XYZ file of C-alpha atoms in Angstrom:
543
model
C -22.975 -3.786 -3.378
C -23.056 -0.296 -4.168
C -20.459 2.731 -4.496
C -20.203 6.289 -4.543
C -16.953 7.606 -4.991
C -14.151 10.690 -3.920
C -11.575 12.652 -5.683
C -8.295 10.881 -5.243
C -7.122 14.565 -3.716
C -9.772 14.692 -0.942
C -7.625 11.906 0.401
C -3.853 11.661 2.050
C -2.746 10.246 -1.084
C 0.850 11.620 -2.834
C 0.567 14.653 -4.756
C 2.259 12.624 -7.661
C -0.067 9.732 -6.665
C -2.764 12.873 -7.411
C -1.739 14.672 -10.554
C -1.542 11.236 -12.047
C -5.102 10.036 -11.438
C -6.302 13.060 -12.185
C -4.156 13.889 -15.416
C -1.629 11.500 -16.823
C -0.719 13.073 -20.062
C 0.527 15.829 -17.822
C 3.276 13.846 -16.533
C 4.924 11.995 -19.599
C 8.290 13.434 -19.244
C 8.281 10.754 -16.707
C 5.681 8.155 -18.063
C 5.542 6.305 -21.291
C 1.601 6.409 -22.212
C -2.102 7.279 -20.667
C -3.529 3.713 -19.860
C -6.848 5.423 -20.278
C -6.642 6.761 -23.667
C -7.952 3.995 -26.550
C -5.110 5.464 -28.758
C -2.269 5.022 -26.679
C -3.308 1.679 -25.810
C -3.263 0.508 -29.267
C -0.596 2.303 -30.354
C 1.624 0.767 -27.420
C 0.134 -2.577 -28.169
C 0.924 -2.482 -31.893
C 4.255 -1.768 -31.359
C 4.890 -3.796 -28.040
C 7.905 -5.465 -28.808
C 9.083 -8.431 -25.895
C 12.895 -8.272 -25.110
C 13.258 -11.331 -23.475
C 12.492 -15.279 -24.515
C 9.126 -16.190 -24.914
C 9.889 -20.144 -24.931
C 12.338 -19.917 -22.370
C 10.223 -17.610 -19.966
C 6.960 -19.932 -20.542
C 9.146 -23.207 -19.461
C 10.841 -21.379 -16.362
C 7.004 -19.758 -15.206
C 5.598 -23.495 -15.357
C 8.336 -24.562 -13.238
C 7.997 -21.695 -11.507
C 3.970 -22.331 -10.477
C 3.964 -26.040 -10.120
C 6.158 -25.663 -7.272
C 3.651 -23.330 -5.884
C 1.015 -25.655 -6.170
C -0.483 -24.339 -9.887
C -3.008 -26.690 -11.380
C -3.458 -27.907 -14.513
C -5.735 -25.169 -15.473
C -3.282 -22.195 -14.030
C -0.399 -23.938 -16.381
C -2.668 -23.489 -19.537
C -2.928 -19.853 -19.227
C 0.907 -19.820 -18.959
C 0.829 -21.406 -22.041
C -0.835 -18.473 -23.556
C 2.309 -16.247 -23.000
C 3.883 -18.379 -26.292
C 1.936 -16.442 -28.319
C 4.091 -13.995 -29.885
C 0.892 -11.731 -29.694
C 0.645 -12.552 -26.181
C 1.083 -9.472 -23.290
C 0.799 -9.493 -19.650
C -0.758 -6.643 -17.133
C 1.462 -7.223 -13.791
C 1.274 -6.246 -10.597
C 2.855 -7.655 -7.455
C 3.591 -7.213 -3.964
C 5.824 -7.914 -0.896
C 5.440 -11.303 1.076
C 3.088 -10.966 4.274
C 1.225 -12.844 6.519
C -2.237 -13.822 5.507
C -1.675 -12.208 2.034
C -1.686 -8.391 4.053
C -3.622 -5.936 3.747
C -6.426 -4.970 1.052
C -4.701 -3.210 -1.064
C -2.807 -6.797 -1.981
C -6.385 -8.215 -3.195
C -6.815 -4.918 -5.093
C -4.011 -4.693 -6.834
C -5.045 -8.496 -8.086
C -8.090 -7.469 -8.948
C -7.247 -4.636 -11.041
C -4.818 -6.666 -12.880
C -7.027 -8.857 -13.686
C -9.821 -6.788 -14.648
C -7.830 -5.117 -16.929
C -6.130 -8.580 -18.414
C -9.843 -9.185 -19.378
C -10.899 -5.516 -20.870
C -7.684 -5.361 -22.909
C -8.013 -8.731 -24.262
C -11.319 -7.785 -25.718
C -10.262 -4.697 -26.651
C -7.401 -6.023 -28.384
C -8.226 -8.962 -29.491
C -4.768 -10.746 -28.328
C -4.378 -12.727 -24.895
C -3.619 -10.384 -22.104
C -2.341 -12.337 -18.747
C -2.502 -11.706 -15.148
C 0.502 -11.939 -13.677
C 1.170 -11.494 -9.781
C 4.616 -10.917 -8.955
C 5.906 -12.343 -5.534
C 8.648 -10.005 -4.259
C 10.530 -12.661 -3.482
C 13.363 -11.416 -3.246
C 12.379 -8.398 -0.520
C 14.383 -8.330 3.015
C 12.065 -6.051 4.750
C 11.313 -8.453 7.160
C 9.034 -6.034 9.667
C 6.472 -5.608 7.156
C 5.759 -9.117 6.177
C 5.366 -9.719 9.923
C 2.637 -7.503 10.604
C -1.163 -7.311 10.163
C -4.193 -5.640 11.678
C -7.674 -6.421 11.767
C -10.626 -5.237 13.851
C -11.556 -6.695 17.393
C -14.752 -4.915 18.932
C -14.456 -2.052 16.316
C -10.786 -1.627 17.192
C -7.925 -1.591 14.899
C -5.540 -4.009 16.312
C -2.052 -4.386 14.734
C -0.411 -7.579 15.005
C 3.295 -8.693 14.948
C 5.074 -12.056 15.184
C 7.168 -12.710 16.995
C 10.351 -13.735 15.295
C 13.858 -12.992 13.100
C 14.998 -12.519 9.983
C 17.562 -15.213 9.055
C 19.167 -12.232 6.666
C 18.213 -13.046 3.517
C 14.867 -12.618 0.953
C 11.857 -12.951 3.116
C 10.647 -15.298 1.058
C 13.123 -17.787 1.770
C 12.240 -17.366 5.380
C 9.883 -20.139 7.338
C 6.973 -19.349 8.968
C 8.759 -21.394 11.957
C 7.657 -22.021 15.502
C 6.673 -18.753 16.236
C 4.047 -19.057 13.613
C 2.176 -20.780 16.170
C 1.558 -18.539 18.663
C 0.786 -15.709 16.245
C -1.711 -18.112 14.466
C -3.739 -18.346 18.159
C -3.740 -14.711 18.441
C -5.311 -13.864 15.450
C -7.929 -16.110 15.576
C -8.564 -14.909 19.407
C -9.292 -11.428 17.899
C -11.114 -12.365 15.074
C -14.729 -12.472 15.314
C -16.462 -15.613 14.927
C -19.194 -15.790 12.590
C -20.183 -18.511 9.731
C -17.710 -18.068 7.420
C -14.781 -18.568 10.148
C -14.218 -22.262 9.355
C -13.699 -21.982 5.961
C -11.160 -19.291 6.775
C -9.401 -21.425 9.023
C -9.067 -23.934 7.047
C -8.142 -22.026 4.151
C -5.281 -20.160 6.157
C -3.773 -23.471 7.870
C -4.021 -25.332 4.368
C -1.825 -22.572 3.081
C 0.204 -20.998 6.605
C 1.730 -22.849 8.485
C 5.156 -23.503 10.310
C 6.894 -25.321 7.954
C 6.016 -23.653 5.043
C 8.434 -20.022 3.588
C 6.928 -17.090 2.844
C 6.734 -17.483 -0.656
C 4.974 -21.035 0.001
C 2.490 -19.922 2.254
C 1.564 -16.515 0.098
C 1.372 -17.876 -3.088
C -0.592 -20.441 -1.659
C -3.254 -17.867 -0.496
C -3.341 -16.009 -3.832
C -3.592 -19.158 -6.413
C -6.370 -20.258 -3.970
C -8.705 -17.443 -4.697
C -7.703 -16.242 -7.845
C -6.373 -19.412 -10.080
C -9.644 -19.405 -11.278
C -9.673 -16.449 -12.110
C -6.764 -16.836 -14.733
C -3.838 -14.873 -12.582
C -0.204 -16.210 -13.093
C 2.655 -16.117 -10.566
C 6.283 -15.228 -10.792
C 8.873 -14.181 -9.216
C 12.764 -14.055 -9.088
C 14.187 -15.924 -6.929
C 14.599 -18.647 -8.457
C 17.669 -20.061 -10.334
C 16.527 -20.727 -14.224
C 13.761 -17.249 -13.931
C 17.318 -15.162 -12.775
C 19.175 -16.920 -15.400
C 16.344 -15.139 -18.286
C 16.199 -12.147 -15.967
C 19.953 -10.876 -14.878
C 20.066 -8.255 -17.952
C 19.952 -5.691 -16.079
C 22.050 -6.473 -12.788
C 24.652 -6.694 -15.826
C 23.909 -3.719 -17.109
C 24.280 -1.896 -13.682
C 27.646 -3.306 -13.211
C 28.841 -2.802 -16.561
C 27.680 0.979 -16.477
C 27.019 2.403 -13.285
C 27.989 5.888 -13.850
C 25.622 5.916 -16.416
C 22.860 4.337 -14.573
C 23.438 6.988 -12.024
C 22.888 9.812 -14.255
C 20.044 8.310 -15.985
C 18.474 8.286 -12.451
C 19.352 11.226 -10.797
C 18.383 13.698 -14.065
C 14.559 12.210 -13.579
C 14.703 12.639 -9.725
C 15.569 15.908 -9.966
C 13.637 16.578 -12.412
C 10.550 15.420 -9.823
C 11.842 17.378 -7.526
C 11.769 20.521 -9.474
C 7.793 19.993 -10.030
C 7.517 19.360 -6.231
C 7.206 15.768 -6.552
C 10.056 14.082 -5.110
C 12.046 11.430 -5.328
C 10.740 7.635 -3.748
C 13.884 5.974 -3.951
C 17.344 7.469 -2.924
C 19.777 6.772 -6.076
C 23.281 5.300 -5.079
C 26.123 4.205 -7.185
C 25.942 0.297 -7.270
C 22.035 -1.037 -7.383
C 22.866 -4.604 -7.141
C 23.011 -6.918 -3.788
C 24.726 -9.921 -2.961
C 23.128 -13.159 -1.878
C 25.862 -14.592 0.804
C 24.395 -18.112 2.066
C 25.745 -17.171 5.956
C 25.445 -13.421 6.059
C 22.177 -13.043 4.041
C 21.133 -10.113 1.377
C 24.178 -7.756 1.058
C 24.404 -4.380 -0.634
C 27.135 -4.080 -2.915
C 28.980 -1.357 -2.576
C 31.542 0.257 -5.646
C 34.604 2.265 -4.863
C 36.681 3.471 -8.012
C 36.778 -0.623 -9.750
C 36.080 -2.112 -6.801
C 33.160 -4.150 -6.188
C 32.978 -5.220 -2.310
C 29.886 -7.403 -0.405
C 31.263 -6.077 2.641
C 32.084 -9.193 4.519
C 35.161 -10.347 2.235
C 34.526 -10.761 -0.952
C 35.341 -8.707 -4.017
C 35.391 -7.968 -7.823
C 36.580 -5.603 -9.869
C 33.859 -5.149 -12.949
C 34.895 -8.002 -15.029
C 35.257 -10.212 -12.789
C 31.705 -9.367 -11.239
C 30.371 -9.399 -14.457
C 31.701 -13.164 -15.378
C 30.251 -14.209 -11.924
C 26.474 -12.508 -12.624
C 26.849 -14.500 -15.953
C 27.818 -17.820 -14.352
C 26.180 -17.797 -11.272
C 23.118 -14.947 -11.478
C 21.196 -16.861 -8.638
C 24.260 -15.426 -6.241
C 22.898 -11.697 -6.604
C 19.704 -9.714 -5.991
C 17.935 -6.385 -7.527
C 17.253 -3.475 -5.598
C 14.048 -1.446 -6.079
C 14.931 0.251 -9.414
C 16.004 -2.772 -11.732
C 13.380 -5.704 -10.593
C 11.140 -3.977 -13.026
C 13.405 -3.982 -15.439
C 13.932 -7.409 -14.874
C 10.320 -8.279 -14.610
C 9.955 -6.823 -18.080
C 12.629 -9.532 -19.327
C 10.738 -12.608 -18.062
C 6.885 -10.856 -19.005
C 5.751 -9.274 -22.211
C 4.623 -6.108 -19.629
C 2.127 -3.909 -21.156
C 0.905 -2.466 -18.203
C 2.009 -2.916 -14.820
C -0.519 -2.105 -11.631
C 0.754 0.209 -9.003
C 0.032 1.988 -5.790
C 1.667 5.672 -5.111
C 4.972 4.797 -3.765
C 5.366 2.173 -6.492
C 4.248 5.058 -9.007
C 6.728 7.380 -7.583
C 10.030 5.121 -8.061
C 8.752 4.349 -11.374
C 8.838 7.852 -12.393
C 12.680 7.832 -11.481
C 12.819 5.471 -14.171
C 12.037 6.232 -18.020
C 15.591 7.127 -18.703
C 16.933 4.265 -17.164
C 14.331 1.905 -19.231
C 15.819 3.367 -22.308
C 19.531 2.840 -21.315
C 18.472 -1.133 -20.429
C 17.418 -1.137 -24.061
C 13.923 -1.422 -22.791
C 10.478 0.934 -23.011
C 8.551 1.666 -19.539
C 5.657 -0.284 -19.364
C 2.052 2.157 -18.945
C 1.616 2.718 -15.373
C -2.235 1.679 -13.694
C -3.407 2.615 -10.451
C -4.309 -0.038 -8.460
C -8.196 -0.246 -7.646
C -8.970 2.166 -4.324
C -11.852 1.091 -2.515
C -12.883 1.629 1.444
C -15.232 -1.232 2.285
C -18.430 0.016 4.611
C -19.959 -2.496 6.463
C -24.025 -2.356 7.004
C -23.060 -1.397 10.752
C -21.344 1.286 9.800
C -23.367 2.337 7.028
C -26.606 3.079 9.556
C -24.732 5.074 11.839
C -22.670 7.330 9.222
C -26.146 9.544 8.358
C -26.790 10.151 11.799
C -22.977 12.500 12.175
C -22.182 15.654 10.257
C -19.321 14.588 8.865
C -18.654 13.580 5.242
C -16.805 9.994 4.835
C -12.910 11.649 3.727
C -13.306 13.922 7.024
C -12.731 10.673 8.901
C -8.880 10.907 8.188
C -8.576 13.624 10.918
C -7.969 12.995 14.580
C -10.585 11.836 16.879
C -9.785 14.544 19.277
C -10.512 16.934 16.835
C -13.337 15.325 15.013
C -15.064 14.884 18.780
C -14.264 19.224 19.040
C -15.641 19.564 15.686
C -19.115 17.864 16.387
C -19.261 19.109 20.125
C -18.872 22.753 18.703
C -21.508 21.983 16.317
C -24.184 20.307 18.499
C -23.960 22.423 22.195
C -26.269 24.668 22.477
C -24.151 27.253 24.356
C -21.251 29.202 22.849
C -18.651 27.788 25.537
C -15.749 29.033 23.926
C -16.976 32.648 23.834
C -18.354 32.222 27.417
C -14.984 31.268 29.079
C -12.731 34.090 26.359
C -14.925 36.748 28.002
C -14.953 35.339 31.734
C -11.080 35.368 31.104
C -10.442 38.853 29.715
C -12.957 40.369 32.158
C -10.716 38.991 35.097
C -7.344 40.203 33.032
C -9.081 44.270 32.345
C -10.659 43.977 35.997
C -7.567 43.244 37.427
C -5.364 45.790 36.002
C -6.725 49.041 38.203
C -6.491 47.216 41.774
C -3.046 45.435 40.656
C -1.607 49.269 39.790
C -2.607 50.558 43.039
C -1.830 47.106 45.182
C 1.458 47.918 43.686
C 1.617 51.838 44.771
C 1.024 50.733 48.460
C 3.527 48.081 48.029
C 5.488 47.147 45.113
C 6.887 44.248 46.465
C 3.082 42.991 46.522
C 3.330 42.791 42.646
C 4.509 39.260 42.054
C 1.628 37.822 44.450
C -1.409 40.224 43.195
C -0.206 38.564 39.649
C 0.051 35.376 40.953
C -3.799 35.735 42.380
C -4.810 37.360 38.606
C -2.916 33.998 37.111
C -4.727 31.246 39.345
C -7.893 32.604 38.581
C -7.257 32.321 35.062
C -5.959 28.919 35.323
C -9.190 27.888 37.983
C -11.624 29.426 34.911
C -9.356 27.675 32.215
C -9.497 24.156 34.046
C -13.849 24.993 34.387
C -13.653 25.260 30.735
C -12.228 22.026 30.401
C -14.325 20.499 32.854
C -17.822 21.871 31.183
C -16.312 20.370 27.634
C -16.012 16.853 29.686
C -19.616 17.369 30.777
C -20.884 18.264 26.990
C -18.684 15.477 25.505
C -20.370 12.876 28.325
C -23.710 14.093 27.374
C -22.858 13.431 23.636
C -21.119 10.029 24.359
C -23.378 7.828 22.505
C -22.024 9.637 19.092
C -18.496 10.172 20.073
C -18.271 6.658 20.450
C -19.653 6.393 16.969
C -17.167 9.131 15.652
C -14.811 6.533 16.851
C -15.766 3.591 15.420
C -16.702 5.074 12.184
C -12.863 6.337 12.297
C -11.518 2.918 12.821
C -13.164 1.531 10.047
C -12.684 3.914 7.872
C -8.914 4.933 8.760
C -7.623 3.030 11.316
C -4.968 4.674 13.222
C -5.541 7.617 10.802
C -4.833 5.975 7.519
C -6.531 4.248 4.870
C -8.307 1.101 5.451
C -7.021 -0.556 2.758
C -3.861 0.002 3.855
C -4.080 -0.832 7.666
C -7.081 -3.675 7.657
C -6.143 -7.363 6.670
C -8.043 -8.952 3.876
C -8.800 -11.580 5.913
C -10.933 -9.799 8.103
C -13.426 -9.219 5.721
C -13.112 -12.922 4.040
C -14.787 -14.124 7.634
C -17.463 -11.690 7.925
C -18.515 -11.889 4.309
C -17.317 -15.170 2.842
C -14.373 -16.426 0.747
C -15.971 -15.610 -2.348
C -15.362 -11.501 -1.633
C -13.210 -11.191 -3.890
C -14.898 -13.107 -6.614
C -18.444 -11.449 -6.026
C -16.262 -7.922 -5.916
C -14.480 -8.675 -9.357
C -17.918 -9.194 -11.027
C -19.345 -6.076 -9.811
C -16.352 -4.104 -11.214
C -16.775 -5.760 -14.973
C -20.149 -4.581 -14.458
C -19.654 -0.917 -15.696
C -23.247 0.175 -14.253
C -23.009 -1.056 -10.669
C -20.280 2.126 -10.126
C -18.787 5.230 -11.392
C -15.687 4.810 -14.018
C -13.155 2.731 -12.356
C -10.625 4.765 -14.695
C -8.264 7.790 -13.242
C -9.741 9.843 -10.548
C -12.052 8.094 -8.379
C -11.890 6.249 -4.795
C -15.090 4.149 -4.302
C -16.634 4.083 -1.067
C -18.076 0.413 -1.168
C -20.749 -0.741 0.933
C -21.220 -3.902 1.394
């Protein structure tokens, strides 16, 4: 492998996504700490103090991962977490199909890259920790994928429903099937496809949930590796965790304010806000009627199918029974942070940007923000691609824009006649031509006007449709790297955005082997195969 690498702002990443990368100590109103900075690491380690139950959390994440399939090894490293000098770098992700897109795999990897370098560093055990979103009802996106098929992006989408509640309840079901068959259809065969397929039907398949099926994937190729699994869904995890949902019912006025001063405080810098801030943050888990928002009117505390609470009584129920009720986007960290000792937790923008809504919300949960890490950033180039890239004008990022205009920009550049100019001037001699005999076509007749302007407008349209039709003839005659301006773009930024966010990771797992990801973490610990990995670079990596 080898890299070069981009600014992060050459790219159609967030602007807060940007600034950060680029400058994090300018944006600690918002953040607690500059991952990058050797002081503010071991000044947060040193006084890292864990909120939750260090016993308690260890027994519930064993639990937790043998159900998942965690070997003997895998429970070991949980172990590690009793160590009251023990910390965690966590990242996590919603449930898809296939484990999703890259970005998944890099998010893994930079967790546990940096697990590793802070553990030296700091001489204390640093854990990996992946955290299923368990608990996530966006039921579209764990549905889809795309890959490439004949240097295509494809997106694919099963077929199927929700039954209402946390995808990761949800079964693969029936429908699984058919989806299964179209995937491998598309996917190219080569020697590593086997393996794949038996790696993806040991782990999907119809009877197994979501949760199953992904954590499956992700303790397959990275147990080794020494990454941990949680989540919370799950009754004695919730039971360590529901701090916060408390918290939020108890005070939600406050929790409101705390919110809405940093959002508008983003806003002010031209930021933004991620998340929209509402009154109650805290949904219901009905077993008929699925994942339901709470909603709060004066003291009144309503699922919106029937049942209700007034604060205390909600509270005694999220006490008694905290596997009935669900966090929404802005207190699952804060609940993560319970079960974890979370130095760092590894994020991509949008996760960034509702985490910047946050600080003041930490501090009224009693709790300090974690420091925030950009996930790893990479766009893969294959050899294929890589031979055909020096042959266009065009530098990698430029691939972002539309093909229409990419094919304009490298027809302009490569004809050798000025076809633009030629057909301006043919055009504006017929309109200064035309002026004299349409004045005096008029003084014989004026009610000739109309079709003298009519004749004046035809020809403009018959030289206007010849100007097309000579840039159809110069695009033909350039075909050969059009179609390379194409599949460059699809491989690069399918469907105009980046790869890692559009191509599965599977893809690449059966053209280059299962061990990817392995092979790619060991080039990244080696500091001289690349350029920093730290705060303002996205690696072009060719494979």
């Amino acid at each position: 492998m080898r890299s070069c690498s981009t600014p992060f702002d050459s790219l159609p990443f967030s602007k807060l996504f940007q600034e950060y990368t680029r400058n994090p100590d300018s944006l600690q109103s918002f953040f607690d700490g500059n991952p990058w900075n050797e002081n503010d690491l071991e000044t947060r380690a040193g006084e890292f103090r864990f909120v939750g139950d260090r016993q308690a959390s260890v027994h519930a994440l064993r639990a937790f991962n043998r159900s998942l399939g965690m070997s003997g090894k895998g429970l070991k490293q949980i172990d590690r977490l009793k160590d009251p000098n023990a910390l965690a770098v966590v990242t996590g992700q919603q449930l898809t199909l296939y484990g999703g897109p890259l970005f998944t795999v890099y998010k893994t990897l930079t967790a546990i890259l940096y697990a590793r370098r802070w553990e030296q560093k700091l001489n204390r055990p640093v854990i990996p920790v992946f955290w299923l979103a368990d608990e996530d009802h966006d039921f579209d996106e764990a549905i889809e994928l795309g890959l490439l098929h004949q240097d295509r992006w494809v997106p694919l989408k099963m077929e199927s429903e929700s039954g209402g509640g946390p995808v990761g309840r949800d079964r693969l079901g029936p429908e699984f099937k058919s989806f299964e068959a179209e995937f491998f259809d598309l996917l190219p065969v080569s020697d590593f496809t086997p393996r794949v397929r038996e790696l993806l039907q040991r782990t999907y398949h119809n009877k197994a949930t979501f949760r199953e099926a992904f954590a499956g994937l992700l303790l397959h190729l990275f147990e080794k590796e020494g990454l941990v699994l949680a989540g919370s869904d799950d009754p004695a995890i919730k039971a360590l965790t529901s701090g916060p949902m408390q918290t939020s019912a108890a005070h939600p006025d406050d929790v409101v304010r705390s919110l809405e001063k940093q959002s508008t405080a983003l806003e002010k810098q031209g930021y933004g806000r991620q998340a929209l801030v509402q009154t109650s943050n805290i949904f219901y888990l009905d077993p008929k009627n699925g994942r339901q928002k709470l909603r709060l009117a004066e003291d009144a505390w309503s699922n919106g199918n029937g049942r209700c609470w007034n604060t205390d009584e909600l509270l005694g129920e999220i006490e008694a029974h905290p596997e009935r009720f669900s966090p929404n986007v802005f207190l699952r960290p804060l609940m993560q942070d319970r079960l974890l000792p979370t130095l760092a937790y590894v994020c991509g923008p949008g996760e960034l940007a509702y985490y910047a809504q946050m600080k003041d919300l930490y501090r009224l949960a009693g709790q300090r923000m974690p420091m925030l890490l950009p996930r790893f950033s990479a766009t893969l180039i294959e050899p294929a691609i890589d031979r055909v890239v020096g042959e266009l004008p065009f530098e990698l990022t430029e691939y972002v824009q539309r093909p229409e205009d990419l094919e304009s920009q490298f027809v302009r550049q490569n004809c050798q006649y000025e076809i633009e100019t030629l057909f301006e001037s043919w055009r504006e001699e017929i309109r200064s031509g035309s002026e004299d005999r349409m004045k005096q076509i008029e003084n014989v007749d004026p009610t000739l006007k109309a079709s003298a302007d009519k004749v004046v407008t035809h020809a403009l349209n018959e030289v206007t449709d010849l100007e097309k039709r000579t840039w159809r003839a110069v695009k033909k005659q350039q075909s050969i790297s059009i179609e390379r301006i194409h599949r460059i773009r699809e491989h690069l930024f399918p469907s105009g955005k980046p790869q890692e966010r559009q191509l599965s990771m599977i893809y690449y797992m059966n053209r280059y082997g299962t061990d990817l990801w392995r092979r790619l973490l060991l080039w990244m610990e080696d500091e001289e195969n690349h350029p920093t990995l730290e705060s303002d670079r996205h690696h072009w990596i060719y494979l």
